[in-house]
Tab-separated table of C-alpha atoms in Angstrom:
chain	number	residue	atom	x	y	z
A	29	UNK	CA	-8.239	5.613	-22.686
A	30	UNK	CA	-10.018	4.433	-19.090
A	31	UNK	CA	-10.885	6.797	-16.831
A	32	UNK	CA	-10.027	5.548	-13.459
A	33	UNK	CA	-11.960	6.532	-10.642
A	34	UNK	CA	-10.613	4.445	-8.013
A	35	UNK	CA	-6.710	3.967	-7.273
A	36	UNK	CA	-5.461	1.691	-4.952
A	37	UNK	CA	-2.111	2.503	-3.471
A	38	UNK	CA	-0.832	0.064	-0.971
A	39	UNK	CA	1.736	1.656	1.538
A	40	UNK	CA	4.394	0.288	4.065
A	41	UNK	CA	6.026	3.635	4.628
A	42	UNK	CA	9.038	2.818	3.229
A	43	UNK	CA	10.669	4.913	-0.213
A	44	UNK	CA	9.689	2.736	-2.557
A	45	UNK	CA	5.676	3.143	-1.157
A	46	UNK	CA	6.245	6.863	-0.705
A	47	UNK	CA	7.515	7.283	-3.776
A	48	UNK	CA	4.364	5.233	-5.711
A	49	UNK	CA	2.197	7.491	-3.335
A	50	UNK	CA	3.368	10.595	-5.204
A	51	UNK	CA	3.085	8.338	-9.419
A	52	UNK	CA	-1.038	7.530	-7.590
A	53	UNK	CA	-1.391	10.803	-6.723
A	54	UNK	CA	-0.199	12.835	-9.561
A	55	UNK	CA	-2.437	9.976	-11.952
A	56	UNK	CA	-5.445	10.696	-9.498
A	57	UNK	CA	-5.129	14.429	-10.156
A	58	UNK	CA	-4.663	14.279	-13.322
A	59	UNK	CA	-8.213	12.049	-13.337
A	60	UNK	CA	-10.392	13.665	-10.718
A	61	UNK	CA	-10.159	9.737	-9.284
A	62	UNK	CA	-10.087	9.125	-5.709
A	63	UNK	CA	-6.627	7.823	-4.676
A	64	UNK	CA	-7.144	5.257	-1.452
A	65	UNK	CA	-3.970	4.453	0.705
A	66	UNK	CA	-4.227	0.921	1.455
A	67	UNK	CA	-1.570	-0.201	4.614
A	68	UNK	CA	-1.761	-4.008	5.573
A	69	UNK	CA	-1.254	-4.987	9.153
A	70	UNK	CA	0.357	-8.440	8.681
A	71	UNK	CA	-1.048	-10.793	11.436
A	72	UNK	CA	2.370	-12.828	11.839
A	73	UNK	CA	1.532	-15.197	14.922
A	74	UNK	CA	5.119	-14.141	17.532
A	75	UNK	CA	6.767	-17.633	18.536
A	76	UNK	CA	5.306	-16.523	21.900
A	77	UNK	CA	3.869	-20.053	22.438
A	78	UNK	CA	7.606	-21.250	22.251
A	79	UNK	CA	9.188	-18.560	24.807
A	80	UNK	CA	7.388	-18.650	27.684
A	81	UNK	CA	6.523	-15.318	27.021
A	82	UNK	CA	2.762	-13.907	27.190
A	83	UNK	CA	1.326	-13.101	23.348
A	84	UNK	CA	1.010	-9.232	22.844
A	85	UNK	CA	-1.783	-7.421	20.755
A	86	UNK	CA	0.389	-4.428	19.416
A	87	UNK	CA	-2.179	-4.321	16.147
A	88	UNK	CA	-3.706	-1.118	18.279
A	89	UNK	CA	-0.115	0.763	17.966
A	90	UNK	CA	0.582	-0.115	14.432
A	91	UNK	CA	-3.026	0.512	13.198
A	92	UNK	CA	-2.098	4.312	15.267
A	93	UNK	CA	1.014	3.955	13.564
A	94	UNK	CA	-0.408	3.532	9.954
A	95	UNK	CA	-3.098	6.421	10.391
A	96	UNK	CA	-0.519	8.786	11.579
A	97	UNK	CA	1.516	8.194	8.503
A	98	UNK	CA	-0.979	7.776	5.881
A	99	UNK	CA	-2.387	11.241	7.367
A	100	UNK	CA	1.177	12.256	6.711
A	101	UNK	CA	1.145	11.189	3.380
A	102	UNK	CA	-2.021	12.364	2.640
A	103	UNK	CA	-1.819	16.078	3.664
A	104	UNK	CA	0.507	17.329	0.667
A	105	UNK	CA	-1.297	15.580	-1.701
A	106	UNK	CA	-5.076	16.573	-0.401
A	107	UNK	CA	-3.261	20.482	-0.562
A	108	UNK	CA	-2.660	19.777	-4.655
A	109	UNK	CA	-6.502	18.845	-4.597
A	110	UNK	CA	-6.556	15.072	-4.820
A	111	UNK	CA	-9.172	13.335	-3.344
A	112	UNK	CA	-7.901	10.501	-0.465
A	113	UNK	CA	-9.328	7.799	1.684
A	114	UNK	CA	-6.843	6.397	3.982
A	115	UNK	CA	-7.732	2.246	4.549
A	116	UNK	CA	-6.233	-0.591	6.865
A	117	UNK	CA	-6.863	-4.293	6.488
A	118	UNK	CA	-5.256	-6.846	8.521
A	119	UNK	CA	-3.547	-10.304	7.014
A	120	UNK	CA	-1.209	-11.340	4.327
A	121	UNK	CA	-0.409	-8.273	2.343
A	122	UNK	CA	-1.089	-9.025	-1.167
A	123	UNK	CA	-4.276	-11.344	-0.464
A	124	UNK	CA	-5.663	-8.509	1.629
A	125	UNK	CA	-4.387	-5.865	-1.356
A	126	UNK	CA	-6.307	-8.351	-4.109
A	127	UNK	CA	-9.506	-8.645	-1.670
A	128	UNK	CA	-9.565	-4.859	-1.130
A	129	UNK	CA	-9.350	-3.985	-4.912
A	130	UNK	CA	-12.240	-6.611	-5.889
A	131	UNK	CA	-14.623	-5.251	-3.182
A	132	UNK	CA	-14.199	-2.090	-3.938
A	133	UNK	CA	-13.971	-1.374	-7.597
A	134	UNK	CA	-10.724	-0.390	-7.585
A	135	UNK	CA	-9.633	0.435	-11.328
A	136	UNK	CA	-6.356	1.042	-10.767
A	137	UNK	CA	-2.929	-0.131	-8.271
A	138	UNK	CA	-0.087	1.611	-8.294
A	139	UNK	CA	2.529	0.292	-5.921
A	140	UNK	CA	6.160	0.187	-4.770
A	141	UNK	CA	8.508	-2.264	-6.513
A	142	UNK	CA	9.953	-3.304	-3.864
A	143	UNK	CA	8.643	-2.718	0.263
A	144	UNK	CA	10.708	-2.774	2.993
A	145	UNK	CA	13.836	-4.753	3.389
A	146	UNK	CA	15.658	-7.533	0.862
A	147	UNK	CA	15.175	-9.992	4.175
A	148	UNK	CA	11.200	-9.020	3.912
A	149	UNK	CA	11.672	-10.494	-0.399
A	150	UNK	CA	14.049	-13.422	0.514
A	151	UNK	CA	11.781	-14.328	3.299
A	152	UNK	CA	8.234	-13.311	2.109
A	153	UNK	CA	8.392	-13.134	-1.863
A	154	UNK	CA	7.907	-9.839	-3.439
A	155	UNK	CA	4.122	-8.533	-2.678
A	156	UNK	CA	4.405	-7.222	-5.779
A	157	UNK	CA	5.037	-9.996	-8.194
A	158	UNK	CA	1.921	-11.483	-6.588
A	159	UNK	CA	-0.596	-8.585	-7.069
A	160	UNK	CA	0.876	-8.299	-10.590
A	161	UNK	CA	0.133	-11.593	-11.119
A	162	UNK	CA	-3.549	-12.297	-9.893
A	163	UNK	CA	-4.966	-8.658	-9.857
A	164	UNK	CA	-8.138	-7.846	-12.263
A	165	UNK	CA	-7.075	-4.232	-12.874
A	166	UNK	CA	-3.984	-3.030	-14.172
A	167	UNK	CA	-1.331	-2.405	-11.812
A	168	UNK	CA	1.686	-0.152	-12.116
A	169	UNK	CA	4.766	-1.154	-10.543
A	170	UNK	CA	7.093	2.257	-9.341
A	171	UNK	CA	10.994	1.546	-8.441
A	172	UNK	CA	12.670	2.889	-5.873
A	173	UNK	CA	13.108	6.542	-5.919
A	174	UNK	CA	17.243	6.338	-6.791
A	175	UNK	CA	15.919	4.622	-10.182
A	176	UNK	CA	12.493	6.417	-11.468
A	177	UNK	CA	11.771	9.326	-13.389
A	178	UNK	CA	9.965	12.146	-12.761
A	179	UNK	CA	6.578	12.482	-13.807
């Protein structure tokens, strides 16, 4: 069997994500890997230019945001003695999930079935399904909490 070293789990704070977090940390424990939390900051242009309305950065906030939460995340986890890097990139989620993996050796993803909101998939297209499809390392997909099993 591989060792894995490196595991990439990409967050959006929602149940699904945490609930991956716990699957990438228990397999990163279980290891000795290092587990790195991976939250995109989707650069979605507002329809400012249309309103009237001045654009507004608020990529300052959410990056706050996102380190205040993986911290979160991270503190239970670094407690059961996993090791964990907390990581933002900025773009189209699973582009910037694929890019991150490649450049840094990641051997393993382990993310959420589903993210945030059925509007997010009907809109978007499931993240997922697209770093299943084009990542180099093997990915494991976690369901929502209501429908996994413990590990």
């Amino acid at each position: 069997m591989t060792a894995f070293r490196k595991i990439l789990c990409p967050v959006d704070f929602s149940a699904t994500s945490g609930h991956a977090f716990v699957y990438g940390a228990a397999i990163a424990q279980q290891f000795g890997a290092e587990l790195i939390l991976l939250h995109v900051i989707e650069e979605v242009p507002l329809l400012t230019a249309y309103s009237g309305m001045p654009e507004v950065d608020s990529s300052g906030e959410m990056e706050k945001y996102a380190r205040a939460e993986m911290a979160n995340l991270a503190a239970g986890a670094t407690a059961g003695g996993a090791k964990i890097r907390a990581e933002i990139a900025r773009g189209k989620s699973h582009t910037a999930i694929l890019k991150f993996a490649t450049e840094n050796g990641v051997d393993l993803i382990v993310i959420g079935k589903h993210g945030r909101s059925q509007l997010d998939y009907w809109l978007f297209g499931s993240v997922t399904e697209r770093v299943i499809r084009r990542a180099a390392c093997p990915v494991i997909v976690v369901p929502h909490p209501d429908g996994a099993k413990e590990i």
